[in-house]
Every structure is written in C-alpha cells, then in structure tokens.
PDB file of C-alpha atoms in Angstrom:
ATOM      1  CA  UNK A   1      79.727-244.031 117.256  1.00 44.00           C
ATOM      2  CA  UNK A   2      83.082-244.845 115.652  1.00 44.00           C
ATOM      3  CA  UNK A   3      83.936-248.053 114.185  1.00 47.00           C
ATOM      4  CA  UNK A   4      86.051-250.462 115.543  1.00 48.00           C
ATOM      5  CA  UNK A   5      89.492-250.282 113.893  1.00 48.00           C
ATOM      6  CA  UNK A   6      88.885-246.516 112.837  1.00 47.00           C
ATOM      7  CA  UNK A   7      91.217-243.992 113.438  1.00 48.00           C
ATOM      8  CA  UNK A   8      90.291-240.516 114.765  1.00 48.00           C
ATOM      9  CA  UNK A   9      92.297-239.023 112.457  1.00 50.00           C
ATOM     10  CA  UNK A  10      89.964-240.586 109.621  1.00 49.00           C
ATOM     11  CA  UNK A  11      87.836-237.939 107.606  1.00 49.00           C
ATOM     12  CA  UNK A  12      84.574-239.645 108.080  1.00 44.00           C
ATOM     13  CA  UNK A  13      84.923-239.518 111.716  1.00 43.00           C
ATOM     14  CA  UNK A  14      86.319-235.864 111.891  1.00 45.00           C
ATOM     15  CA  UNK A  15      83.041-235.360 109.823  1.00 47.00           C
ATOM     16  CA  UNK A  16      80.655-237.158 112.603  1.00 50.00           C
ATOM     17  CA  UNK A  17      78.860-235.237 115.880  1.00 51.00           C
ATOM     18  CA  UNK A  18      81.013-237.515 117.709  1.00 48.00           C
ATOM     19  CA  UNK A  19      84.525-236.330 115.956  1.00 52.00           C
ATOM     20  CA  UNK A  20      83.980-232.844 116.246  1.00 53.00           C
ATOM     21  CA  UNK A  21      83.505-232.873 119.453  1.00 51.00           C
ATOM     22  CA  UNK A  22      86.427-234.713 120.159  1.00 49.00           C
ATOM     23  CA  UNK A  23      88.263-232.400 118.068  1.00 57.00           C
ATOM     24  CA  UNK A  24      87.023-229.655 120.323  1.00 56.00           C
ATOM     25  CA  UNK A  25      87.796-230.812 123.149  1.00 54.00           C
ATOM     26  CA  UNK A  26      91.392-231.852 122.448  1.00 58.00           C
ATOM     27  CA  UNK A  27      92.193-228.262 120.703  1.00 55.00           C
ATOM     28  CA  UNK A  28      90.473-226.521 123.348  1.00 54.00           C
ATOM     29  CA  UNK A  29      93.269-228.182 125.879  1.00 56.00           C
ATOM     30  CA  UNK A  30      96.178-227.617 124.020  1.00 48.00           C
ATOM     31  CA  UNK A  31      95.353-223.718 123.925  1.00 47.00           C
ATOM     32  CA  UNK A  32      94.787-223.902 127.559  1.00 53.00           C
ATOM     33  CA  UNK A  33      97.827-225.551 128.278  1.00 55.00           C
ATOM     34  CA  UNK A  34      99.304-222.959 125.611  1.00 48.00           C
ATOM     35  CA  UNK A  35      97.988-220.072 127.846  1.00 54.00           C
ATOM     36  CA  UNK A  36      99.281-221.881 131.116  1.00 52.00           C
ATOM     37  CA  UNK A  37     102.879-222.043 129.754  1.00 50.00           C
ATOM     38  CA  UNK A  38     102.615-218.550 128.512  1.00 50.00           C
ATOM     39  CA  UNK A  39     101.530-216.485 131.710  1.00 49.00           C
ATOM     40  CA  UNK A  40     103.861-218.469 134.031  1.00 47.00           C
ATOM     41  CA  UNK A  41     106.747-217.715 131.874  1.00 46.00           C
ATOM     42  CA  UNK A  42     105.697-213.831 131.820  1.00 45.00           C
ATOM     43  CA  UNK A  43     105.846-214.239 135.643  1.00 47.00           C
ATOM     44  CA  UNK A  44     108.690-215.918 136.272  1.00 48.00           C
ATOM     45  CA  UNK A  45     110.635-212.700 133.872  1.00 47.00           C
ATOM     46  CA  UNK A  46     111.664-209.913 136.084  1.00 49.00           C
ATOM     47  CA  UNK A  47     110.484-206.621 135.191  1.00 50.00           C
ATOM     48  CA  UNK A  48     113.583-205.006 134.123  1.00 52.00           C
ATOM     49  CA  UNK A  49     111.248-201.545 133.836  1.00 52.00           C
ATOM     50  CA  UNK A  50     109.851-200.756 136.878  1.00 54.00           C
ATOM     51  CA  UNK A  51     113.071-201.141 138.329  1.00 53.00           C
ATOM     52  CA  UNK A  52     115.225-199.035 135.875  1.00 54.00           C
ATOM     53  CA  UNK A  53     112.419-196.138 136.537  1.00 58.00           C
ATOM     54  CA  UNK A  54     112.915-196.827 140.588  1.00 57.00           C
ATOM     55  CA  UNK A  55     116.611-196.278 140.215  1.00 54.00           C
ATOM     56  CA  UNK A  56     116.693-192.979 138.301  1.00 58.00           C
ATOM     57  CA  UNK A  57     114.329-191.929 140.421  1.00 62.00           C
ATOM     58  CA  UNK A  58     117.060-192.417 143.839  1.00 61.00           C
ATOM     59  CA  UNK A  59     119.359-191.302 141.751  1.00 57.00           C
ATOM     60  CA  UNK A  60     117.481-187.945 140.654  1.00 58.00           C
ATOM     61  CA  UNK A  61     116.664-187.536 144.785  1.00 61.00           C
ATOM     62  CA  UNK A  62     120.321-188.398 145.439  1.00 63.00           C
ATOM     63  CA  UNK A  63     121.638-185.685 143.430  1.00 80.00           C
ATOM     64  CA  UNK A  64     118.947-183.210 144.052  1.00 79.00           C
ATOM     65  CA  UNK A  65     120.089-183.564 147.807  1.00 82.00           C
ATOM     66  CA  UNK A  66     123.807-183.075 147.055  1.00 84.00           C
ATOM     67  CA  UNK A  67     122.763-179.693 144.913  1.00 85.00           C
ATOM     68  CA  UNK A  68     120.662-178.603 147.594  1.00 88.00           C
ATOM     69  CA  UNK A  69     123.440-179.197 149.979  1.00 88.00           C
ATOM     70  CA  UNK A  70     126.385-177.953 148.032  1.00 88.00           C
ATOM     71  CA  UNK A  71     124.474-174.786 147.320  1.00 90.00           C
ATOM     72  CA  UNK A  72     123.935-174.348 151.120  1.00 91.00           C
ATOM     73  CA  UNK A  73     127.407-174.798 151.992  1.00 92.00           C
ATOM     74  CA  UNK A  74     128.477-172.301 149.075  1.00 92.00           C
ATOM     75  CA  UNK A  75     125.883-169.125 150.313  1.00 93.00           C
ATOM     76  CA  UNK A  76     126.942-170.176 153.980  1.00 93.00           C
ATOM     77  CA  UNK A  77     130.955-169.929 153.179  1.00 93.00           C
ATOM     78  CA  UNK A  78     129.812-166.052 150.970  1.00 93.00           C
ATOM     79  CA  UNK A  79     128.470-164.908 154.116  1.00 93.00           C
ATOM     80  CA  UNK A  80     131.288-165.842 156.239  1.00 92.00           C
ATOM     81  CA  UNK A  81     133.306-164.015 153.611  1.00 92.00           C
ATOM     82  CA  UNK A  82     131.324-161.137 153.576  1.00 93.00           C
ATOM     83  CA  UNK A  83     131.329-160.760 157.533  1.00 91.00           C
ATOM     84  CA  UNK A  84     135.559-161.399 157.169  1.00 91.00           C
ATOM     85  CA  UNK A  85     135.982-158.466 155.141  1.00 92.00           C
ATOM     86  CA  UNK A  86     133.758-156.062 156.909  1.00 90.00           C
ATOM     87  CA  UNK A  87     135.653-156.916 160.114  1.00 89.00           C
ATOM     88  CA  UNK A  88     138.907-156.165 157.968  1.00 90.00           C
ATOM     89  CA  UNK A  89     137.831-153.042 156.463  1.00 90.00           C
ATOM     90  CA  UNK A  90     136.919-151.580 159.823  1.00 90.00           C
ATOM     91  CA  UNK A  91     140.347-152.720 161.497  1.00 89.00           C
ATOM     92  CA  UNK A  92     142.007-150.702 158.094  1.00 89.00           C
ATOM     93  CA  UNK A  93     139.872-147.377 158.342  1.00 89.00           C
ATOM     94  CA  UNK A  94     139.464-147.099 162.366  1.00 90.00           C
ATOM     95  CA  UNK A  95     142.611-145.704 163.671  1.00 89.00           C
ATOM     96  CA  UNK A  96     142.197-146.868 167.275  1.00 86.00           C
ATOM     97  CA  UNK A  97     142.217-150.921 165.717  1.00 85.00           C
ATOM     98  CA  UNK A  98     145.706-149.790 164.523  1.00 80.00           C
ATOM     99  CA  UNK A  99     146.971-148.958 167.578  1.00 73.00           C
ATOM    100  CA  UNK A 100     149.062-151.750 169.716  1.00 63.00           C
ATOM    101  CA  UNK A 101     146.817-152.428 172.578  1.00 62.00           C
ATOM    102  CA  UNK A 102     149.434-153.455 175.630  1.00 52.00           C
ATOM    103  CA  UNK A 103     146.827-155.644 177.294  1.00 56.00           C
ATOM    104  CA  UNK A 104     146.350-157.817 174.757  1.00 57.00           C
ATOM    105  CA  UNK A 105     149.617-158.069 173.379  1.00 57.00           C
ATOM    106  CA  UNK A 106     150.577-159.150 169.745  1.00 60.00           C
ATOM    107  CA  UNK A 107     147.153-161.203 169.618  1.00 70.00           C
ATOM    108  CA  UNK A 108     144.783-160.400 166.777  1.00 79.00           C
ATOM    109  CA  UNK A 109     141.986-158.118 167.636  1.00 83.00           C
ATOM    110  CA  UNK A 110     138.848-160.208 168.385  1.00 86.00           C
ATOM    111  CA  UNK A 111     135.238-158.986 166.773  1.00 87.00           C
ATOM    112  CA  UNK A 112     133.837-157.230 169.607  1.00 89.00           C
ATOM    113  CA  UNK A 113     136.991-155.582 170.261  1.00 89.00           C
ATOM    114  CA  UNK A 114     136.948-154.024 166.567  1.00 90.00           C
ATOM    115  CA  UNK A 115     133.425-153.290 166.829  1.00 91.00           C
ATOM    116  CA  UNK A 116     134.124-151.760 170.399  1.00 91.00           C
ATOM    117  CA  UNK A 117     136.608-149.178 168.907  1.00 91.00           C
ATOM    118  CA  UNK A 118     134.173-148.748 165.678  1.00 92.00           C
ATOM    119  CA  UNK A 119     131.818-147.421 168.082  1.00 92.00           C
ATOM    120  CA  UNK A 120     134.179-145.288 170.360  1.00 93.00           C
ATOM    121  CA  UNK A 121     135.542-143.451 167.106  1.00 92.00           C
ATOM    122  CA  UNK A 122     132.397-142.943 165.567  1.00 93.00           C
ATOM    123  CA  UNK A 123     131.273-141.028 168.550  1.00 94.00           C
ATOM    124  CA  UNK A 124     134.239-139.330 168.527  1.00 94.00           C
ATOM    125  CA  UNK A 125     133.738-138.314 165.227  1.00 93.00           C
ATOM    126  CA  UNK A 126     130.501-136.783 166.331  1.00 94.00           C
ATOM    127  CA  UNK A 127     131.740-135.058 168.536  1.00 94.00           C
ATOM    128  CA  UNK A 128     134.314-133.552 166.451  1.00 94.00           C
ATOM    129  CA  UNK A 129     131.934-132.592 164.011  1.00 95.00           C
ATOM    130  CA  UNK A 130     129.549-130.919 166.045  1.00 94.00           C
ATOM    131  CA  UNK A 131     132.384-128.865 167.679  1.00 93.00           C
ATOM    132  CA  UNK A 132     133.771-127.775 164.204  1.00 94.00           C
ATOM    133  CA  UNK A 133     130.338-127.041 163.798  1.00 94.00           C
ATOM    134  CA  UNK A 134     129.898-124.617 166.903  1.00 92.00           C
ATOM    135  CA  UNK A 135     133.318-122.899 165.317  1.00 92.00           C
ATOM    136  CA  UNK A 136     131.810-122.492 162.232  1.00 93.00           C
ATOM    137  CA  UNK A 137     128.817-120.690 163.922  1.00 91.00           C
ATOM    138  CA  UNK A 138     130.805-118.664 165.653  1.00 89.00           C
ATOM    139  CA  UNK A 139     132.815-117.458 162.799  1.00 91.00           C
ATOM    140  CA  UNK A 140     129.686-116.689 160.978  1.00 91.00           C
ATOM    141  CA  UNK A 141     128.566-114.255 163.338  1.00 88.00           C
ATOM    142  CA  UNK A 142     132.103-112.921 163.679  1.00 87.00           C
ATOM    143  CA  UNK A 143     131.854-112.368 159.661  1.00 90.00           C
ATOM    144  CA  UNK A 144     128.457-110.322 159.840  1.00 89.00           C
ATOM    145  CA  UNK A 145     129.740-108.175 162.990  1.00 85.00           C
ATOM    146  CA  UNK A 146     132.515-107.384 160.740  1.00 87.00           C
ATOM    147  CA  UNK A 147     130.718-106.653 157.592  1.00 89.00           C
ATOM    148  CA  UNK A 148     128.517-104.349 159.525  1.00 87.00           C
ATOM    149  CA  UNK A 149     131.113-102.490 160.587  1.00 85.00           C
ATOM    150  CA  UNK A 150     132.649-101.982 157.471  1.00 87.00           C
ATOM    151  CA  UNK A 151     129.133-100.481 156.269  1.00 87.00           C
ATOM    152  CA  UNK A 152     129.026 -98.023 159.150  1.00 84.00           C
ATOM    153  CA  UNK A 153     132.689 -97.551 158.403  1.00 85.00           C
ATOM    154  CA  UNK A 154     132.063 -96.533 154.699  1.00 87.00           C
ATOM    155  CA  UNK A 155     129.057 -94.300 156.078  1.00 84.00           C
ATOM    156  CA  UNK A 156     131.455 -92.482 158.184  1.00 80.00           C
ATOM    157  CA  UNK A 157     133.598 -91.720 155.576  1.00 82.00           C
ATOM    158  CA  UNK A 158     130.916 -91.168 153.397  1.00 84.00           C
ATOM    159  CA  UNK A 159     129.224 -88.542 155.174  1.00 77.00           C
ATOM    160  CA  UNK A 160     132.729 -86.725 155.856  1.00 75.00           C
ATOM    161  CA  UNK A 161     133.228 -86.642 152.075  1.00 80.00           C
ATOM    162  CA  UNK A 162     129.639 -85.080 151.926  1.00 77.00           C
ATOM    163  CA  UNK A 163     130.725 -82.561 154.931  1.00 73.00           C
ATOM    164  CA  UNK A 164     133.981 -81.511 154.803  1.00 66.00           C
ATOM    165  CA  UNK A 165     133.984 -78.548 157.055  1.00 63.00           C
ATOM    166  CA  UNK A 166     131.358 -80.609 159.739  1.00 58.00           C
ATOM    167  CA  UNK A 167     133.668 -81.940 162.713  1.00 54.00           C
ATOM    168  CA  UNK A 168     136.635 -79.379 162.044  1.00 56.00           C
ATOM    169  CA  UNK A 169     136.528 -78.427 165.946  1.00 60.00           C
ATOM    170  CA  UNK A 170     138.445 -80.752 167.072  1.00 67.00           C
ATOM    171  CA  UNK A 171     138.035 -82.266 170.803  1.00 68.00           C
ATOM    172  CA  UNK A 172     140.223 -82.143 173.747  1.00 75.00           C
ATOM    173  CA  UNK A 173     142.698 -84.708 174.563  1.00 78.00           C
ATOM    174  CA  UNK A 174     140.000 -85.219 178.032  1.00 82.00           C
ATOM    175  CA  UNK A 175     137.497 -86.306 175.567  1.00 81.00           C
ATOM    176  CA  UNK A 176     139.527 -88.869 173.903  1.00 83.00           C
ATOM    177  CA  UNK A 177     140.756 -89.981 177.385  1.00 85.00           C
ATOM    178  CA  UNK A 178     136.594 -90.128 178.336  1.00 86.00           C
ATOM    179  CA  UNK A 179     136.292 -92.607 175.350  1.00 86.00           C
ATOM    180  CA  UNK A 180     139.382 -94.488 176.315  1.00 88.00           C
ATOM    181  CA  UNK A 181     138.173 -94.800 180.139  1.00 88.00           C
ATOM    182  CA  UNK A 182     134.363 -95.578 179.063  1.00 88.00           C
ATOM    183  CA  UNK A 183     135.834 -97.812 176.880  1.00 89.00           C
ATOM    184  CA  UNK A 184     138.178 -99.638 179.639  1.00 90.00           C
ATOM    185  CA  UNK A 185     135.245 -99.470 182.009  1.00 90.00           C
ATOM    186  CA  UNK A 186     132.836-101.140 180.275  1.00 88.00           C
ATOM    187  CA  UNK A 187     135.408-104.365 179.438  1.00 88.00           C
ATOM    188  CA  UNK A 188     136.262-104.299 183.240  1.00 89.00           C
ATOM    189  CA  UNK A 189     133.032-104.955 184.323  1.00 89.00           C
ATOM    190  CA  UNK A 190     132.731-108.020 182.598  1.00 87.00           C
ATOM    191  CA  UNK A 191     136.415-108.734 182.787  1.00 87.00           C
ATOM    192  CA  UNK A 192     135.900-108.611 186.799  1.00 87.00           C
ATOM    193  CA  UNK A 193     133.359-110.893 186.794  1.00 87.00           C
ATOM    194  CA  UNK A 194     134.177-113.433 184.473  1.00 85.00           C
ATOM    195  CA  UNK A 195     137.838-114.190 185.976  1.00 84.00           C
ATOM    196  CA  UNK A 196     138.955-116.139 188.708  1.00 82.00           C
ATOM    197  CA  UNK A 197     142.551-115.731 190.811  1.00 79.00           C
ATOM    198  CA  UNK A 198     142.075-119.185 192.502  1.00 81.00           C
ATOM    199  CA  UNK A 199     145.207-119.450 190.708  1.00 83.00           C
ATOM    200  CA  UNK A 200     147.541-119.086 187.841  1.00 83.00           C
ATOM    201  CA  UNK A 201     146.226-121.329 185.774  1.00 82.00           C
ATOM    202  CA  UNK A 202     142.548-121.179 186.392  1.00 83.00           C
ATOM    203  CA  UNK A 203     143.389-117.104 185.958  1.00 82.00           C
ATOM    204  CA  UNK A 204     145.049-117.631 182.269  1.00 83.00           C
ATOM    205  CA  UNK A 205     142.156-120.329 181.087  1.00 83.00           C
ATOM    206  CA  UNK A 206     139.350-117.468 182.632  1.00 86.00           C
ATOM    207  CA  UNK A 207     141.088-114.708 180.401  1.00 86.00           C
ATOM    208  CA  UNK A 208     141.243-116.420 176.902  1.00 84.00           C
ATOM    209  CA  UNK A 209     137.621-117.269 177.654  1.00 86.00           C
ATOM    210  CA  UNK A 210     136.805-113.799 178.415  1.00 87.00           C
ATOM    211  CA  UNK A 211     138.921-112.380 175.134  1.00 86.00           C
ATOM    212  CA  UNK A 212     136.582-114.756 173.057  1.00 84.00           C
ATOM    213  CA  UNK A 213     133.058-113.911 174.562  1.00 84.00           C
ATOM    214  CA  UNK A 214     133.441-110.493 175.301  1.00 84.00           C
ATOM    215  CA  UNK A 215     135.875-108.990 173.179  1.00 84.00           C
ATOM    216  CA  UNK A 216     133.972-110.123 169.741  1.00 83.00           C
ATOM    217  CA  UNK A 217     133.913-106.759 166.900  1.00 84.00           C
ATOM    218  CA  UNK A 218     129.952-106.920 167.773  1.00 82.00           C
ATOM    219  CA  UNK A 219     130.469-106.467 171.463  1.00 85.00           C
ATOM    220  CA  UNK A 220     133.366-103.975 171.232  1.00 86.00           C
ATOM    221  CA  UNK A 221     131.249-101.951 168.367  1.00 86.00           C
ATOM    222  CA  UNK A 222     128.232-101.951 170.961  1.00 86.00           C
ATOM    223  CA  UNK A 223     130.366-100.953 173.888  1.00 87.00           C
ATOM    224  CA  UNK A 224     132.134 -97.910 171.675  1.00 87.00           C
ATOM    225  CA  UNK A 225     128.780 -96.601 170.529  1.00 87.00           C
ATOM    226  CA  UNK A 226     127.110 -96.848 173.898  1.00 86.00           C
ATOM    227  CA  UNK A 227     130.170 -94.727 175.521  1.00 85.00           C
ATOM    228  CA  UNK A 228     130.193 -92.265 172.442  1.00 85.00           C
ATOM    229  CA  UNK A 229     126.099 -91.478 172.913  1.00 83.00           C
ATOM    230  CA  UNK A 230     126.937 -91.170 176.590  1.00 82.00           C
ATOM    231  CA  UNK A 231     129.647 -88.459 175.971  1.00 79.00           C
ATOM    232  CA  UNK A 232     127.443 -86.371 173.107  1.00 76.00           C
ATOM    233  CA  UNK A 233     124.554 -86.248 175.363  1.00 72.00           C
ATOM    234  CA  UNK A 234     127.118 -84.495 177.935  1.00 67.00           C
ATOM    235  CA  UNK A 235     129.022 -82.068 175.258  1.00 64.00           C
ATOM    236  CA  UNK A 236     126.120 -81.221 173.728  1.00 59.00           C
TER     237      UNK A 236
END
C-alpha cells in the first residue's frame, strides 16, 4: 500500500509489488498508444510505389501498342509499294500498255487492264516462239538434205576421178528430155493436187505452199533418183 502523502515517483514505492505494477501498466499504455499513432500515420501516407510501378507499366503497354502499330502501318505501306512498281514495270516492258487505247481515252490504265494485256502478250510471245521454233525445225532438216547431197555429190565426182573413161558414151538429147519430163511429171502430180483455182489469190497462197512442202532438196533429190533408176532399168 502506499503512504499517504507519497509520491509515485518516490524510490521506495517504485521498489514495492504495488509500484511496479503501476509502472507496468502506465509504460505498457504509452507504447500502445505509441503503436496506435504509428500505424495510422503509415496509413494515412499514400503509397507513392505501387503507383509509380502501375504507371510505367501503362506507359510500357502504351508504347508497345504504338510500335506494334507503327510497324504494321510501315510493312502495310512496303507492300503497297511493292505491288506499285510491279504494276509500273509491266506498263514499261509490255508494248500493248504503251499503246493509246481510244476507248479509254487519256485515263491511266487501271490494274486489270495492265494485267489483261500482260496476259495477251505473253501468249503472244508463245506463240511466236513456238513458230520460230517450227522454222528452226524446218531449217534443220533443210541443212541435213543438203549436206547429204553434197556427200553423194563428192561421191560422184569421186568415182569419176577413179573412172575416167566410165560414162564417155554420152546420151541422147531424148534421154535428157526423159529426165526433164520424169522430172516435171513427178512435181505435177503433187502440184495438181495441192492447188486450188477458186481464185487468184487462193491460187498464189496454194503455190508458195506447194514450193515449200514439195520442192525441199530432200524431195527433189528423191524425185531425181527415182526417175534416173526408172530410165537405167529401160537403157540397160
């Protein structure tokens, strides 16, 4: 029990069962009211972290977006590019996009128009190509007719050289007249039925292509040995 007229501030009491645990009691409530003050001040400060970190984050989407869609719109405006120049190109290199086309006017030449006359010369072009081809054929065979008879040319020759005194009879003029009419004979044939009269002009396009089918060095050689085997089987 304290005394009356002592202070609690007074060692002795401090010292007594009574004074500590008045001691206690008050420190333990100024540490509480300590912690009190403390945790509502933390509360009541905003947390100037959290927020920072939410804002770089929007910002990092933000910009990520506006990449995303700047590199869009750059590979988008390439390929229009790259389509504009093809279409140029072909209106440089195909001569039929050159050309003034009356229906249209002095408009430019719309895409499927360019791509129309692409098309048209490129089968032209074919076409072309397999004729030169066909020429070229033809002139391949016309080389090897002539080549062969340049060898049986040279044998001719050849074998006189070897036999000069073999053919010194000569022949009658009626036997060079038999070659010339076997000869003549022979090309009329085919000449008769390979032309037409219908008229002038179907007569003068049915002659050229007679000349070039049936008057080729292979056919002619053909029709001069078949008339000259015909004539030695009747001399001799």
């Amino acid at each position: 029990m304290t005394e009356p007229g002592a202070s609690p501030e007074d060692p002795w009491v401090k010292a007594s069962p009574v004074g500590l645990f008045v001691e206690s009691t008050r420190k333990g409530s100024v540490v509480s009211r300590a912690n009190s003050i403390g945790s509502t001040s933390a509360s009541s400060v905003p947390n100037t972290d959290d927020e920072d970190s939410d804002y770089h984050q929007e910002a990092y989407k933000e910009s990520y977006k506006d990449r995303r869609r700047r590199a869009h719109t750059q590979a988008e405006q390439k390929r229009r590019d790259a389509i504009k120049r093809g279409y140029d190109d072909l209106q440089t290199i195909v001569p039929t996009c050159q050309q003034q086309d009356f229906s249209i006017g002095s408009q430019k030449l719309s895409k499927a128009i360019v791509l129309q006359k692409t098309i048209d010369y490129i089968q032209f072009l074919h076409k072309e190509k397999k004729k030169q081809e066909e020429e070229v054929s033809t002139l391949r065979k016309d080389v090897t007719a002539l080549k062969i008879m340049k060898v049986n040319y040279e044998q001719i020759v050849k074998a006189h050289q070897d036999n000069p005194h073999e053919g010194e009879d000569q022949v009658s003029d009626q036997v060079k007249f038999n070659v010339f009419q076997g000869i003549m004979d022979s090309l009329f044939q085919s000449f008769n039925a390979s032309i037409s009269v219908a008229s002038f002009q179907e007569l003068s396009a049915c002659v050229f292509s007679w000349i070039e089918e049936h008057c080729k060095p292979q056919t002619l050689r053909e029709i001069v040995i078949g008339v000259l085997h015909q004539l030695k089987n009747q001399l001799y």
